[in-house]
PDB file of N, CA and C in Angstrom:
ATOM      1  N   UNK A   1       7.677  -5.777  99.632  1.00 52.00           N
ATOM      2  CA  UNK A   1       8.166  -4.431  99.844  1.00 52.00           C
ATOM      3  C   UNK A   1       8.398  -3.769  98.493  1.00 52.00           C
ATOM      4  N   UNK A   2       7.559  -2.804  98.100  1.00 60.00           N
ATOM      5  CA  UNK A   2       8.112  -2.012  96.820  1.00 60.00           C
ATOM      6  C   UNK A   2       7.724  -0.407  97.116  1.00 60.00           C
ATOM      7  N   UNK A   3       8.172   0.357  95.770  1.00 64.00           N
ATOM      8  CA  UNK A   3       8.518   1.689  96.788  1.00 64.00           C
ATOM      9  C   UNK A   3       9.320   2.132  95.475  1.00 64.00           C
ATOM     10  N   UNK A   4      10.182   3.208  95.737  1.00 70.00           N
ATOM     11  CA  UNK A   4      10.798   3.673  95.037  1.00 70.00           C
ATOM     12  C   UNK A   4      12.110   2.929  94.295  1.00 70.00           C
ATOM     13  N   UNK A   5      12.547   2.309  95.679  1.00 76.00           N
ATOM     14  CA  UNK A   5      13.959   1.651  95.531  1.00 76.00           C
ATOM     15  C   UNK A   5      13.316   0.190  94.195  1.00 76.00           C
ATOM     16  N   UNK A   6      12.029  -0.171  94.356  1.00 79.00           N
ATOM     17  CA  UNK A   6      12.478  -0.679  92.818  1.00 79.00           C
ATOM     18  C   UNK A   6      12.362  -0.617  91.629  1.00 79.00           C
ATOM     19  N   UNK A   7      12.271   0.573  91.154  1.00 81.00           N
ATOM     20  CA  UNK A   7      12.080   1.539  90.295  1.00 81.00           C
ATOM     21  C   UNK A   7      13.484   1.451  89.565  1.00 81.00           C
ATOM     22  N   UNK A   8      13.915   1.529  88.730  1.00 76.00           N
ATOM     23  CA  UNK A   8      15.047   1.617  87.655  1.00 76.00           C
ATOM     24  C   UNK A   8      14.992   3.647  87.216  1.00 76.00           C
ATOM     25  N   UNK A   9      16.065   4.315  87.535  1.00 73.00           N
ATOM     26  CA  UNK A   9      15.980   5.732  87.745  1.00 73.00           C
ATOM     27  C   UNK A   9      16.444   6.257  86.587  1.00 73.00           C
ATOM     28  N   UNK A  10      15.884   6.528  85.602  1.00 74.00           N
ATOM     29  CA  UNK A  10      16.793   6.598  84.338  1.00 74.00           C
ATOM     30  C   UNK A  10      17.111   8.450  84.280  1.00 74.00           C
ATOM     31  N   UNK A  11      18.810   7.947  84.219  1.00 65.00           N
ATOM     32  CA  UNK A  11      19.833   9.271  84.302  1.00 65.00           C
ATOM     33  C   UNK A  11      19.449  10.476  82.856  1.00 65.00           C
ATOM     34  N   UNK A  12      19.231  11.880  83.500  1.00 67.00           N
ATOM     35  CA  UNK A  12      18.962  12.944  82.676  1.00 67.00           C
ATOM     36  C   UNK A  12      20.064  12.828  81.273  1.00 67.00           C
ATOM     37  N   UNK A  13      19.649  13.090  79.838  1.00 56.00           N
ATOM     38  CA  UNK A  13      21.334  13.081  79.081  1.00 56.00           C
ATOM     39  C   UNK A  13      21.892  14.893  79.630  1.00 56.00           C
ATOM     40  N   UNK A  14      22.701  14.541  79.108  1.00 53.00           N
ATOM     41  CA  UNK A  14      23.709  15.558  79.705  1.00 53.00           C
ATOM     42  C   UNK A  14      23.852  16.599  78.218  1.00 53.00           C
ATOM     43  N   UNK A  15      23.403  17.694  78.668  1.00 51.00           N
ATOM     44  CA  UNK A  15      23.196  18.740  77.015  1.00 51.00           C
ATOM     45  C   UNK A  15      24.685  18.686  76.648  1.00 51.00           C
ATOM     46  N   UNK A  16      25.630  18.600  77.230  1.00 51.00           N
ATOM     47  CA  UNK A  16      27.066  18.391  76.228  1.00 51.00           C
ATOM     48  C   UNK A  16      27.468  17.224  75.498  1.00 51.00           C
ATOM     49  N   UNK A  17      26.846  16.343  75.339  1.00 54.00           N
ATOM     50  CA  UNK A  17      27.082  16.032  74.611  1.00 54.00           C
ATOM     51  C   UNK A  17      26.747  16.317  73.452  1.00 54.00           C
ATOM     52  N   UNK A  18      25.583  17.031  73.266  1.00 62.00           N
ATOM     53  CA  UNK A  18      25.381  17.799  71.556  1.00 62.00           C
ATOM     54  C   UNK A  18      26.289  18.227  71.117  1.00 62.00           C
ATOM     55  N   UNK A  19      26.810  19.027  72.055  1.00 76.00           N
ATOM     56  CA  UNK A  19      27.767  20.772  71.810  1.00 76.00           C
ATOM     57  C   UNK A  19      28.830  19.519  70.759  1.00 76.00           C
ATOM     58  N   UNK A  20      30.161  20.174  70.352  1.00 84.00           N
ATOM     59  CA  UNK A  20      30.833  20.400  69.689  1.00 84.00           C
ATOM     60  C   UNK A  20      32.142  20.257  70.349  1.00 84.00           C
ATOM     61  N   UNK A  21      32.770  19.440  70.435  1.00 92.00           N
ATOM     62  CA  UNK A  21      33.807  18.976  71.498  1.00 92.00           C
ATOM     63  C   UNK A  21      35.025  19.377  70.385  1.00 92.00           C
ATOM     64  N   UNK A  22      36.195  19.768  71.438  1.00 95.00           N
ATOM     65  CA  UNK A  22      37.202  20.091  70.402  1.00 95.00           C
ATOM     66  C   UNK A  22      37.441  18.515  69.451  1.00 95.00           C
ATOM     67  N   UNK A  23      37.766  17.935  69.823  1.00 97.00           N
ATOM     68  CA  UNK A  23      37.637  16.152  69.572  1.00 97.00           C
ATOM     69  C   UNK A  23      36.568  16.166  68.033  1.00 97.00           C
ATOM     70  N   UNK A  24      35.592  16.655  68.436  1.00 96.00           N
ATOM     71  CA  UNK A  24      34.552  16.499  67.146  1.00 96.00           C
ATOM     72  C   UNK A  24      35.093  17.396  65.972  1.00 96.00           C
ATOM     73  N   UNK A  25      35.728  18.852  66.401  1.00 97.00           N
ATOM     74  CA  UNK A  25      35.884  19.667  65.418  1.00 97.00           C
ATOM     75  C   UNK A  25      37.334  19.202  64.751  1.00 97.00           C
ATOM     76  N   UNK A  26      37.835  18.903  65.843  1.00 98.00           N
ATOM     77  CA  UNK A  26      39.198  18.312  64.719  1.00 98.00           C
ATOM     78  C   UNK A  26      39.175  16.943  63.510  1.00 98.00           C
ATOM     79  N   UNK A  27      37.978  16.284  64.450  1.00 98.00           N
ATOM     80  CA  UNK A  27      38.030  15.254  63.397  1.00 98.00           C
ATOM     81  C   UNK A  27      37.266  15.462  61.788  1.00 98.00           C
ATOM     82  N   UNK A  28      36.510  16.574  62.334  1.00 98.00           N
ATOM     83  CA  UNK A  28      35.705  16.997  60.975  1.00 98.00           C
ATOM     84  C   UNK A  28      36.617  17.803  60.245  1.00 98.00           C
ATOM     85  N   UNK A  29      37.423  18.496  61.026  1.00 98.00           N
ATOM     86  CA  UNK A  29      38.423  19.714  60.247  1.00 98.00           C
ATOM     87  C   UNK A  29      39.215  18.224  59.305  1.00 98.00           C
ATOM     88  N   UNK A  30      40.197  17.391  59.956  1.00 98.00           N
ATOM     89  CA  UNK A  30      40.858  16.573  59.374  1.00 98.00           C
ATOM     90  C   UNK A  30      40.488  15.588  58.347  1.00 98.00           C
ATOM     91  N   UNK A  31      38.871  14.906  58.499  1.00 98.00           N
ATOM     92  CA  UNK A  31      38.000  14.623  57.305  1.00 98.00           C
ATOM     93  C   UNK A  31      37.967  15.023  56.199  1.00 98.00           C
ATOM     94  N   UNK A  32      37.584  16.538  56.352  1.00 98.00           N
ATOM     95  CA  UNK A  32      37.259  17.319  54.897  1.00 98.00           C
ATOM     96  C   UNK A  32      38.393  17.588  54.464  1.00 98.00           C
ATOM     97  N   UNK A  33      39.677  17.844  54.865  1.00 98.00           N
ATOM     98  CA  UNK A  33      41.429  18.010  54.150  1.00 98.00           C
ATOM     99  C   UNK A  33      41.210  16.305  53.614  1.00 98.00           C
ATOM    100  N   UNK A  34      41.145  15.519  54.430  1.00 98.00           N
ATOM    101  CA  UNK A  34      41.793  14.396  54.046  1.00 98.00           C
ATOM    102  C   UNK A  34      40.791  13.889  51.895  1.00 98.00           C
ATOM    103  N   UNK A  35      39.746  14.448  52.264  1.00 99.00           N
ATOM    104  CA  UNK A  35      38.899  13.869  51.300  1.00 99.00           C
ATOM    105  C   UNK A  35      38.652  15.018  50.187  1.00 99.00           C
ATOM    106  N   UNK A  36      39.576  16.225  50.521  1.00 98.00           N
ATOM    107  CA  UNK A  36      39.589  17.022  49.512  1.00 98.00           C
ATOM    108  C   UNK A  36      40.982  16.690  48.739  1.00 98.00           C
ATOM    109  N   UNK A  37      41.753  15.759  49.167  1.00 98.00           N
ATOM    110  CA  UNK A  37      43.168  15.374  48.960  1.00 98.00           C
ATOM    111  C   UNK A  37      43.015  14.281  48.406  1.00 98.00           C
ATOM    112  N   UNK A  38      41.592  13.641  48.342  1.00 98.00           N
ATOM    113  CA  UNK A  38      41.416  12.071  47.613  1.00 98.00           C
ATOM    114  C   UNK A  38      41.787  11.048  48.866  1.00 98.00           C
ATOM    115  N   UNK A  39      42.381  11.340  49.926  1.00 98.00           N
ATOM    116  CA  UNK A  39      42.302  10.252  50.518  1.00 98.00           C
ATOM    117  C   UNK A  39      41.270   9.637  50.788  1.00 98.00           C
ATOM    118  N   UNK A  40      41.129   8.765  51.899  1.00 98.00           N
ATOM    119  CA  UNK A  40      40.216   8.124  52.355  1.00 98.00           C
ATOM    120  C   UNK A  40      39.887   8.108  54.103  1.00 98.00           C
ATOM    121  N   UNK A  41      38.924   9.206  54.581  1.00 98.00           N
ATOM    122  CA  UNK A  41      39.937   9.454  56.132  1.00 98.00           C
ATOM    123  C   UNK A  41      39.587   8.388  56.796  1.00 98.00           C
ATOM    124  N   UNK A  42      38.563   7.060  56.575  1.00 98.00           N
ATOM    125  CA  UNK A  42      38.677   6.453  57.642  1.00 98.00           C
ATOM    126  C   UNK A  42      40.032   5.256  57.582  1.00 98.00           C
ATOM    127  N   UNK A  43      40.373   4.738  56.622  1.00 98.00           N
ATOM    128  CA  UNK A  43      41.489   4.260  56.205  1.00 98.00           C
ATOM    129  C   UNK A  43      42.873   5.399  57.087  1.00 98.00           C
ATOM    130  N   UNK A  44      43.068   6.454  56.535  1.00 98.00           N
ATOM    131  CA  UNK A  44      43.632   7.287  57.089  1.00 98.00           C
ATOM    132  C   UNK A  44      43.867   7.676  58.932  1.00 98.00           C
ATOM    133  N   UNK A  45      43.097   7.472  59.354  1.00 98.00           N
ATOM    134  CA  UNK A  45      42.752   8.128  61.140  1.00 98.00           C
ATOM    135  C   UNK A  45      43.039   6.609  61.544  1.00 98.00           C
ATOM    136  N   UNK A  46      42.732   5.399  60.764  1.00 98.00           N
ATOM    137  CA  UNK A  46      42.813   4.539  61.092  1.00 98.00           C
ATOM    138  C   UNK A  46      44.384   3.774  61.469  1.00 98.00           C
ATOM    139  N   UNK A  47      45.110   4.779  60.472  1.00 98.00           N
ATOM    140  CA  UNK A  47      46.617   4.419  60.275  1.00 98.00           C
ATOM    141  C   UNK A  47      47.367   5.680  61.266  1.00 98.00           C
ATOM    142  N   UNK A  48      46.555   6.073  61.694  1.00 98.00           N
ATOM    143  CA  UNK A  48      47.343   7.757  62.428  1.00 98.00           C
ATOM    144  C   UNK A  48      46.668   7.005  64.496  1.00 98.00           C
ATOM    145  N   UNK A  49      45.435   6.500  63.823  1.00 98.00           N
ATOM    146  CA  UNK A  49      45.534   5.997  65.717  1.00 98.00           C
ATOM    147  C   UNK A  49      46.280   4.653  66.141  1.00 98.00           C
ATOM    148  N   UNK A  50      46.120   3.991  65.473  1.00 98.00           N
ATOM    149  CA  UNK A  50      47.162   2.221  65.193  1.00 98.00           C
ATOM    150  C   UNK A  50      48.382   3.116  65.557  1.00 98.00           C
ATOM    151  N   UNK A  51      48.830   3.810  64.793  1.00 98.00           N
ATOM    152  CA  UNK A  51      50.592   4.299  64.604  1.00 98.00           C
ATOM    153  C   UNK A  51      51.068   5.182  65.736  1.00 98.00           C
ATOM    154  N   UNK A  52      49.994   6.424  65.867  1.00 98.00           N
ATOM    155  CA  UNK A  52      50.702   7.441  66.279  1.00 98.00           C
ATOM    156  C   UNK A  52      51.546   8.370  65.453  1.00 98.00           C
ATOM    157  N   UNK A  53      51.633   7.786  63.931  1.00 98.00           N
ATOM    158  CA  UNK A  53      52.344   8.213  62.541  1.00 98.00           C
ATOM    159  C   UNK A  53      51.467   9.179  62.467  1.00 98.00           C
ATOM    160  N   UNK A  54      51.713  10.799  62.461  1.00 98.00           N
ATOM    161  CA  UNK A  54      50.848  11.763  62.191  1.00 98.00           C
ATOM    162  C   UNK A  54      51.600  12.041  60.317  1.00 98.00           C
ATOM    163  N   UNK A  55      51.955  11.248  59.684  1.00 98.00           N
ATOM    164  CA  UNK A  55      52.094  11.387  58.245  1.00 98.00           C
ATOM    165  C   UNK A  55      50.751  10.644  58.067  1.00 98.00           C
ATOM    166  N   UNK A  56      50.075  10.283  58.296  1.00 98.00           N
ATOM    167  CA  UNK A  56      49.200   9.163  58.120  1.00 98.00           C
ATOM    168  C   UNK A  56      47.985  10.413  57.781  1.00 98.00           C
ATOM    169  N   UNK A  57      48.435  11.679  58.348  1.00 98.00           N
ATOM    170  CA  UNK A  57      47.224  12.618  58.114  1.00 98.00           C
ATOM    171  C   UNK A  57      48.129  14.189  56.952  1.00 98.00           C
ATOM    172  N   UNK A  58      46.633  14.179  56.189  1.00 98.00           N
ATOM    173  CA  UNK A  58      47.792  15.096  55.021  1.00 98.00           C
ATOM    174  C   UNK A  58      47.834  16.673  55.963  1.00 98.00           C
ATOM    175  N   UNK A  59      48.914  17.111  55.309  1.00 98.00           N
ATOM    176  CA  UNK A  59      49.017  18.578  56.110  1.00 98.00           C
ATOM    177  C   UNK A  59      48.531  19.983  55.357  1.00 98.00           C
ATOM    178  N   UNK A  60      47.447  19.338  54.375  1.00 98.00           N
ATOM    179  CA  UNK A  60      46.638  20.323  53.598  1.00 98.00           C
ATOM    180  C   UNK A  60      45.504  20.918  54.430  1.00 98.00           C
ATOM    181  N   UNK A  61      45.069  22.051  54.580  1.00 98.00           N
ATOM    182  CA  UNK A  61      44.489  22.795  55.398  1.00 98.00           C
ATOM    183  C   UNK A  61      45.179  22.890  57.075  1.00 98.00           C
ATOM    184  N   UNK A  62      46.041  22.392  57.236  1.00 99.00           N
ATOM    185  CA  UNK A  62      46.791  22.237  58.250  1.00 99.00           C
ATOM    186  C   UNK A  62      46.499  21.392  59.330  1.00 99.00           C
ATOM    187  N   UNK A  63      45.483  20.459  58.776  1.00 98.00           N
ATOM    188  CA  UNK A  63      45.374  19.145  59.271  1.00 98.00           C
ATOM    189  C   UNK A  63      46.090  18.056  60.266  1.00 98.00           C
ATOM    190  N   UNK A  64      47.260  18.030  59.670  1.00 98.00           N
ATOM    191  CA  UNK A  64      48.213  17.376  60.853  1.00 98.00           C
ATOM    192  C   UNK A  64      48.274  17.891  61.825  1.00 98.00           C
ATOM    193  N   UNK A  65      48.668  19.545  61.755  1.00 98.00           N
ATOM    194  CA  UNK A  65      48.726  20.078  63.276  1.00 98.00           C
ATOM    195  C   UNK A  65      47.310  19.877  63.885  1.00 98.00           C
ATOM    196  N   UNK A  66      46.370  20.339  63.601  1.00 98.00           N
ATOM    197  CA  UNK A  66      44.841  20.446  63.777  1.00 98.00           C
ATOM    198  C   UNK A  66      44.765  18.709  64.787  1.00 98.00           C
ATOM    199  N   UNK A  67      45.042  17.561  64.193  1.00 98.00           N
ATOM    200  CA  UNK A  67      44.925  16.137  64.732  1.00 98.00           C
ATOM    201  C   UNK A  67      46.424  16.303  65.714  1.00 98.00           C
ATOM    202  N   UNK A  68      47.365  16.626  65.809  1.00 98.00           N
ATOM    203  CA  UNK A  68      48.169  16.837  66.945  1.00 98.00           C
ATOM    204  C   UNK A  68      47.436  17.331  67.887  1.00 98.00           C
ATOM    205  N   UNK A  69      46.773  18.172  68.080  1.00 98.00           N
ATOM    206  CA  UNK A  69      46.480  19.152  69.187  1.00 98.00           C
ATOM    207  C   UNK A  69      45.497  18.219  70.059  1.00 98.00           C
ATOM    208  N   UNK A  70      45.199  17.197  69.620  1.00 97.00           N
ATOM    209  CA  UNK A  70      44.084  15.924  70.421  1.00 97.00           C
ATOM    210  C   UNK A  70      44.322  14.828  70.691  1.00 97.00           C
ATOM    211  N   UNK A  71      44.727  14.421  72.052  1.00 97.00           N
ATOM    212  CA  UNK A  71      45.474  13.156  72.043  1.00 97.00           C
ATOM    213  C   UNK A  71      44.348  12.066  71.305  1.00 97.00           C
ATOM    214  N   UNK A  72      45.328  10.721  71.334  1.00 98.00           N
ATOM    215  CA  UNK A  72      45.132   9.568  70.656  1.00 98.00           C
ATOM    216  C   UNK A  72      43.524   9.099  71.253  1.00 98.00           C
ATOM    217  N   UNK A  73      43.941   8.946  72.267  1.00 96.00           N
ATOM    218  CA  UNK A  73      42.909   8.359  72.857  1.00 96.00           C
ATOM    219  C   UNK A  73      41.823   9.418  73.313  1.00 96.00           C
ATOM    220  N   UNK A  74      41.894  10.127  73.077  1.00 96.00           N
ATOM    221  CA  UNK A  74      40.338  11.002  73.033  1.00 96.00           C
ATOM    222  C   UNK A  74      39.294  10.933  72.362  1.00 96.00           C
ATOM    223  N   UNK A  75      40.098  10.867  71.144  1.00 97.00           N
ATOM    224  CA  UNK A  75      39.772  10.461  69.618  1.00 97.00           C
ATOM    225  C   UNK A  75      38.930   9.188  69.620  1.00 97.00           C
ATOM    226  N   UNK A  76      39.668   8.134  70.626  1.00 97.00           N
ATOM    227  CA  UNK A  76      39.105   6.879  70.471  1.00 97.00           C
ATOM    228  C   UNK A  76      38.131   7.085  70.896  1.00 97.00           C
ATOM    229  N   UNK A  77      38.064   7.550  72.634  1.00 95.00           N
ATOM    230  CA  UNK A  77      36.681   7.752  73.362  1.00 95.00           C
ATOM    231  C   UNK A  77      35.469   8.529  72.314  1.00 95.00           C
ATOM    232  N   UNK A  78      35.921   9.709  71.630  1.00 94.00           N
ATOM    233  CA  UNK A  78      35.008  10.329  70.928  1.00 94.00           C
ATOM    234  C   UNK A  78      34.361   8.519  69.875  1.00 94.00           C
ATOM    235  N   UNK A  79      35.348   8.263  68.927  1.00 95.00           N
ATOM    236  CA  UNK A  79      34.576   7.365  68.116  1.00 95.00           C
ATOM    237  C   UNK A  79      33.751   6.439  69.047  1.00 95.00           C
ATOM    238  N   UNK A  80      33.879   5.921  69.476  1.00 94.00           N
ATOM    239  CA  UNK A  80      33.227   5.216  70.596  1.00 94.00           C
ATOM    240  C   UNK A  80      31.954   4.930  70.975  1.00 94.00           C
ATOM    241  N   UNK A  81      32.239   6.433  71.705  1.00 91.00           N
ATOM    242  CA  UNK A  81      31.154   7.206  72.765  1.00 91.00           C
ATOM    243  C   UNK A  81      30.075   7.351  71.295  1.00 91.00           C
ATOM    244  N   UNK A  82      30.355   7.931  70.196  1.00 91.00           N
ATOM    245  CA  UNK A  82      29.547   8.123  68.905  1.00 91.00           C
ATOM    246  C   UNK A  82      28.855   6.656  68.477  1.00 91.00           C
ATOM    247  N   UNK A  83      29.531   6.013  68.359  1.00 94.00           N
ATOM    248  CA  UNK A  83      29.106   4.546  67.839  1.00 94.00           C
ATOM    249  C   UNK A  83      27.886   3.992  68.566  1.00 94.00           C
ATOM    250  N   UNK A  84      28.657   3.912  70.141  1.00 93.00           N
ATOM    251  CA  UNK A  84      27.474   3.103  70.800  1.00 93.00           C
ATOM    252  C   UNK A  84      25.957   4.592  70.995  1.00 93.00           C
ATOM    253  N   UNK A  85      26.244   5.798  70.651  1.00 87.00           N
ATOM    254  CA  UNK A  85      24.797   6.094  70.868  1.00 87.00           C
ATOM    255  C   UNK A  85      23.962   5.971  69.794  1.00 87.00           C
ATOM    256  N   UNK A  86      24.421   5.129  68.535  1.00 73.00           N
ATOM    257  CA  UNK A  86      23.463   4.828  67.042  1.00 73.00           C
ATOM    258  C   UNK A  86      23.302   4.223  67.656  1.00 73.00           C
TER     259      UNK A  86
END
């Protein structure tokens, strides 16, 4: 018996994920403060998602607030979701 059903249906991508998620823009907004400040943002985001310590992010360009406005775990899903599509 074969037919459609054994066919493997491979799912359309979904055009949002290109777009520009608030998630993406904050982390880029908070990047470029952090590395115009000499930090180091992955060291940095790294100590602000572990903690929840939003000192962990500098408040130059207004950065801290900018990474407040996105919960913790969004952030994670965003890195994530980014990683596994390399």
């Amino acid at each position: 018996m074969s037919g459609k059903w054994d066919e493997t249906v491979k799912y359309p991508a979904v055009e949002a994920e290109q777009e520009v998620t608030p998630v993406k823009k904050a982390l880029t907004e908070v990047t470029i403060a952090l590395e115009e400040k000499g930090y180091n943002p992955v060291n940095q985001l790294v100590g602000y998602l572990l903690s929840g310590d939003p000192t962990y992010i500098t408040s130059h360009r207004n950065a801290r607030n900018t990474i407040r406005k996105v919960e913790r775990d969004e952030i994670i899903e965003e890195l994530v979701r980014s990683y596994l599509r390399k």
